[in-house]
Amino acid sequence: MARRAVSLLTLLGVFTRPALLRAAPPDLPLGGIERPPRSEGPAMLLDGWSGLADTWLVLDMVSVLLIALALGAVIAYHPSTRRRVSSLEHFEQPKTLLLYAVVAAVVALIVEVQPAMAFVIFGIGGLLRFRTLVGDAKDTGRVILVTVLGLCCGLKIFVVAIPATVIGWILIYVLERQIAGIIRVSGVTESAMHDATRAYRALIAGAGCRIIGEQTKFIKREFTFVVNAPPTLDREKLQAQFDALPVELRGVVDWERL
């Protein structure tokens, strides 16, 4: 259904774009925004950089990106959804929402300068979403972000590209410091499940990890912890503590994303 919608909207853009171009004055590009004359010779290397000398323009671009990020965070970290976090996917979801908020702001800034680029960005977004295997949703967000940054550079809109790159880098750095993963323990006898769960829970909490989800399967003799780990987590040390547990409480530990 989503792919059909993308196809229909793409066809709509293809058939309506000529009408929009005819509607624009002949001496102006689509949208009626007059472009500055293009430089010639060595001066072409300086095209697009003059905007960075305008402090207020740079601050305006930065404020747009930060406001988009702040409003996105209000939705991403809504208390009602954070209270129901019980899986790794739920914990990682705010990272995706924040990246898409920045991407949308950059796209809007590009379209404001070059309205015709809306069709290009729409086509690229559909191609990346449905024809590119990049892993998790947050990875797709990073791919789209670098794509629109590349568009900014191709259009020489460096006053948008550079602040967006800096903010995007800081955002990814901060978000990826929140390491989330799964610790799965199996092979414990059914009679020792409760005691083993308490023992592993205490060791995980003692290592500075926050348990955001827990599941016990008695039939499979397995219990799982979804944890938020600090960047300084020493996995080898924690594994040694697991191995030092009494034999009746010790199980086979499987690490995921940690």
Coordinates of C-alpha atoms in Angstrom, one line a residue:
M1 CA 0.0 0.0 0.0
A2 CA 2.8 2.4 0.9
R3 CA 4.6 1.7 -2.4
R4 CA 1.5 2.3 -4.4
A5 CA 1.1 5.7 -2.6
V6 CA 4.7 6.6 -3.4
S7 CA 4.2 5.6 -7.1
L8 CA 0.9 7.7 -7.3
L9 CA 2.5 10.7 -5.8
T10 CA 5.6 10.4 -8.0
L11 CA 3.4 10.3 -11.1
L12 CA 1.4 13.2 -9.8
G13 CA 4.6 15.2 -9.4
V14 CA 5.8 14.2 -13.0
F15 CA 2.5 15.4 -14.6
T16 CA 2.0 18.5 -12.5
R17 CA 5.6 19.8 -12.7
P18 CA 5.3 21.1 -16.3
A19 CA 2.2 23.1 -15.3
L20 CA 4.0 24.6 -12.4
L21 CA 6.9 25.5 -14.6
R22 CA 4.6 27.2 -17.1
A23 CA 2.9 29.1 -14.3
A24 CA 6.2 30.7 -13.2
P25 CA 7.4 33.8 -14.9
P26 CA 9.8 33.0 -17.8
D27 CA 12.7 35.0 -16.2
L28 CA 12.3 33.4 -12.8
P29 CA 12.8 29.8 -11.6
L30 CA 10.0 27.7 -10.2
G31 CA 8.6 29.4 -7.1
G32 CA 9.4 32.9 -8.3
I33 CA 12.7 33.2 -6.3
E34 CA 15.3 35.1 -8.3
R35 CA 18.7 33.4 -8.3
P36 CA 21.9 35.4 -8.0
P37 CA 24.0 35.6 -11.2
R38 CA 26.4 32.8 -11.5
S39 CA 30.1 33.7 -11.2
E40 CA 32.7 32.8 -13.8
G41 CA 36.3 31.7 -13.6
P42 CA 38.0 31.3 -10.2
A43 CA 35.1 33.2 -8.5
M44 CA 32.9 30.2 -9.1
L45 CA 34.8 28.5 -6.2
L46 CA 33.4 31.1 -3.8
D47 CA 29.8 30.6 -4.9
G48 CA 27.6 29.6 -2.0
W49 CA 30.1 30.6 0.7
S50 CA 29.0 34.2 1.0
G51 CA 26.0 33.3 3.1
L52 CA 28.3 32.0 5.9
A53 CA 29.6 35.6 6.4
D54 CA 26.0 36.7 7.3
T55 CA 25.9 35.9 11.0
W56 CA 22.2 36.5 11.3
L57 CA 21.5 34.2 8.4
V58 CA 23.6 31.4 9.9
L59 CA 21.9 31.9 13.3
D60 CA 18.5 31.7 11.5
M61 CA 19.4 28.4 10.0
V62 CA 20.8 27.0 13.3
S63 CA 17.6 28.2 15.1
V64 CA 15.4 26.4 12.6
L65 CA 17.3 23.1 13.0
L66 CA 17.4 23.4 16.8
I67 CA 13.6 24.3 17.1
A68 CA 12.8 21.3 14.8
L69 CA 15.0 19.1 17.1
A70 CA 13.4 20.4 20.3
L71 CA 9.8 19.9 19.0
G72 CA 10.7 16.5 17.7
A73 CA 12.1 15.6 21.2
V74 CA 8.8 16.7 22.8
I75 CA 7.0 14.0 20.8
A76 CA 9.8 11.4 20.8
Y77 CA 10.2 11.5 24.6
H78 CA 6.5 11.7 25.5
P79 CA 6.0 10.4 29.0
S80 CA 3.2 8.1 28.0
T81 CA 5.4 6.2 25.5
R82 CA 8.5 6.2 27.7
R83 CA 6.6 4.5 30.5
R84 CA 5.7 1.6 28.1
V85 CA 9.3 1.0 26.9
S86 CA 9.8 -2.8 27.2
S87 CA 11.8 -3.7 24.1
L88 CA 15.0 -2.7 22.3
E89 CA 13.0 -1.3 19.4
H90 CA 10.9 0.9 21.7
F91 CA 14.0 2.3 23.3
E92 CA 15.7 3.1 20.0
Q93 CA 12.6 4.8 18.5
P94 CA 13.2 8.3 19.8
K95 CA 16.6 8.3 18.0
T96 CA 14.9 7.7 14.7
L97 CA 12.3 10.4 15.3
L98 CA 14.9 13.0 16.2
L99 CA 17.0 12.2 13.1
Y100 CA 13.9 12.6 10.9
A101 CA 13.0 15.9 12.5
V102 CA 16.4 17.3 11.5
V103 CA 16.1 15.7 8.0
A104 CA 12.7 17.4 7.5
A105 CA 14.0 20.8 8.6
V106 CA 17.0 20.5 6.1
V107 CA 14.6 19.5 3.3
A108 CA 12.3 22.5 4.1
L109 CA 15.3 24.8 3.9
I110 CA 16.4 23.4 0.6
V111 CA 12.9 23.6 -0.9
E112 CA 12.7 27.2 0.3
V113 CA 15.8 28.1 -1.7
Q114 CA 15.1 25.8 -4.6
P115 CA 11.3 24.8 -4.8
A116 CA 11.9 22.5 -7.7
M117 CA 14.1 20.3 -5.6
A118 CA 11.0 19.1 -3.8
F119 CA 10.4 16.6 -6.6
V120 CA 14.0 15.4 -6.5
I121 CA 14.1 14.9 -2.7
F122 CA 10.7 13.1 -2.9
G123 CA 12.0 10.7 -5.5
I124 CA 15.3 10.1 -3.6
G125 CA 13.4 9.5 -0.4
G126 CA 11.1 6.9 -2.0
L127 CA 14.1 5.2 -3.6
L128 CA 16.0 5.0 -0.3
R129 CA 13.0 3.9 1.7
F130 CA 11.9 1.1 -0.6
R131 CA 14.9 0.1 -2.6
T132 CA 17.9 0.4 -0.2
L133 CA 18.8 -2.0 2.5
V134 CA 20.4 0.1 5.3
G135 CA 19.4 -1.8 8.4
D136 CA 17.4 -0.1 11.2
A137 CA 15.1 2.9 10.8
K138 CA 17.7 5.2 12.5
D139 CA 20.3 4.1 9.9
T140 CA 17.8 5.1 7.2
G141 CA 17.6 8.5 8.8
R142 CA 21.3 8.9 8.7
V143 CA 21.4 7.9 5.0
I144 CA 18.7 10.4 4.1
L145 CA 20.4 13.1 6.2
V146 CA 23.7 12.7 4.3
T147 CA 21.8 12.6 1.0
V148 CA 20.1 15.9 1.6
L149 CA 23.4 17.3 2.8
G150 CA 24.9 16.2 -0.5
L151 CA 22.1 18.0 -2.3
C152 CA 22.9 21.2 -0.3
C153 CA 26.5 20.9 -1.4
G154 CA 25.5 20.3 -5.0
L155 CA 23.3 23.4 -5.0
K156 CA 26.0 25.3 -3.1
I157 CA 23.7 26.0 -0.2
F158 CA 26.6 25.7 2.3
V159 CA 24.8 28.0 4.8
V160 CA 22.4 25.1 5.3
A161 CA 24.8 22.2 4.8
I162 CA 27.4 23.2 7.3
P163 CA 25.2 24.0 10.4
A164 CA 23.1 20.9 9.6
T165 CA 26.2 18.7 9.5
V166 CA 27.5 20.1 12.8
I167 CA 24.1 19.6 14.5
G168 CA 23.6 16.2 13.0
W169 CA 27.1 15.1 14.2
I170 CA 26.5 16.3 17.7
L171 CA 23.0 14.7 17.7
I172 CA 24.3 11.3 16.6
Y173 CA 27.2 11.4 19.1
V174 CA 24.8 12.2 22.0
L175 CA 22.2 9.6 21.0
E176 CA 24.7 6.8 20.4
R177 CA 26.2 7.2 23.8
Q178 CA 22.9 5.6 25.0
I179 CA 23.8 2.0 24.3
A180 CA 20.9 -0.4 24.4
G181 CA 21.1 -4.1 24.2
I182 CA 19.9 -7.5 25.3
I183 CA 21.4 -9.9 27.8
R184 CA 19.8 -13.4 27.4
V185 CA 20.5 -16.2 29.9
S186 CA 19.5 -19.8 29.2
G187 CA 20.2 -23.2 30.5
V188 CA 19.2 -22.5 34.2
T189 CA 17.2 -25.2 35.9
E190 CA 13.5 -24.4 36.4
S191 CA 13.7 -24.7 40.1
A192 CA 16.5 -22.0 40.2
M193 CA 15.0 -19.6 37.8
H194 CA 13.8 -17.0 40.4
D195 CA 17.1 -17.0 42.3
A196 CA 19.1 -16.9 39.1
T197 CA 17.1 -14.0 37.7
R198 CA 17.6 -12.0 40.9
A199 CA 21.4 -12.8 40.9
Y200 CA 21.8 -11.7 37.3
R201 CA 19.6 -8.6 37.8
A202 CA 21.8 -7.5 40.7
L203 CA 25.0 -7.9 38.8
I204 CA 23.7 -6.0 35.8
A205 CA 22.5 -3.1 38.0
G206 CA 25.8 -3.2 39.8
A207 CA 27.6 -2.6 36.5
G208 CA 25.7 0.7 36.0
C209 CA 23.1 -0.7 33.5
R210 CA 19.5 0.3 33.7
I211 CA 17.0 -2.5 33.1
I212 CA 14.2 -1.2 30.9
G213 CA 12.6 -4.6 30.1
E214 CA 12.6 -8.1 31.5
Q215 CA 11.0 -11.4 30.3
T216 CA 11.1 -14.9 31.7
K217 CA 10.3 -18.0 29.8
F218 CA 10.0 -21.0 32.2
I219 CA 9.3 -23.5 29.4
K220 CA 12.5 -22.6 27.6
R221 CA 14.3 -22.0 30.9
E222 CA 15.4 -18.6 29.6
F223 CA 15.2 -15.1 30.9
T224 CA 16.0 -11.9 29.0
F225 CA 17.0 -8.4 30.2
V226 CA 16.7 -5.3 27.9
V227 CA 19.3 -2.9 29.3
N228 CA 20.5 0.7 28.8
A229 CA 24.2 0.5 29.3
P230 CA 26.7 3.3 30.0
P231 CA 29.5 4.0 27.5
T232 CA 32.0 2.8 30.0
L233 CA 30.5 -0.7 30.4
D234 CA 33.2 -3.3 30.8
R235 CA 31.6 -6.3 29.1
E236 CA 34.5 -8.7 30.0
K237 CA 34.4 -7.7 33.6
L238 CA 30.6 -8.3 33.8
Q239 CA 30.9 -11.6 32.0
A240 CA 33.5 -12.7 34.6
Q241 CA 31.1 -11.8 37.3
F242 CA 28.4 -13.9 35.6
D243 CA 30.9 -16.8 35.4
A244 CA 31.6 -16.5 39.1
L245 CA 28.0 -17.2 40.1
P246 CA 27.3 -20.6 41.8
V247 CA 26.8 -23.5 39.4
E248 CA 23.1 -23.9 40.1
L249 CA 22.5 -20.2 39.2
R250 CA 24.8 -20.0 36.3
G251 CA 23.5 -20.1 32.7
V252 CA 24.7 -19.5 29.2
V253 CA 24.8 -15.8 28.5
D254 CA 24.1 -14.4 25.0
W255 CA 24.9 -10.7 24.3
E256 CA 23.1 -8.7 21.7
R257 CA 24.1 -5.2 20.6
L258 CA 26.4 -4.7 23.6

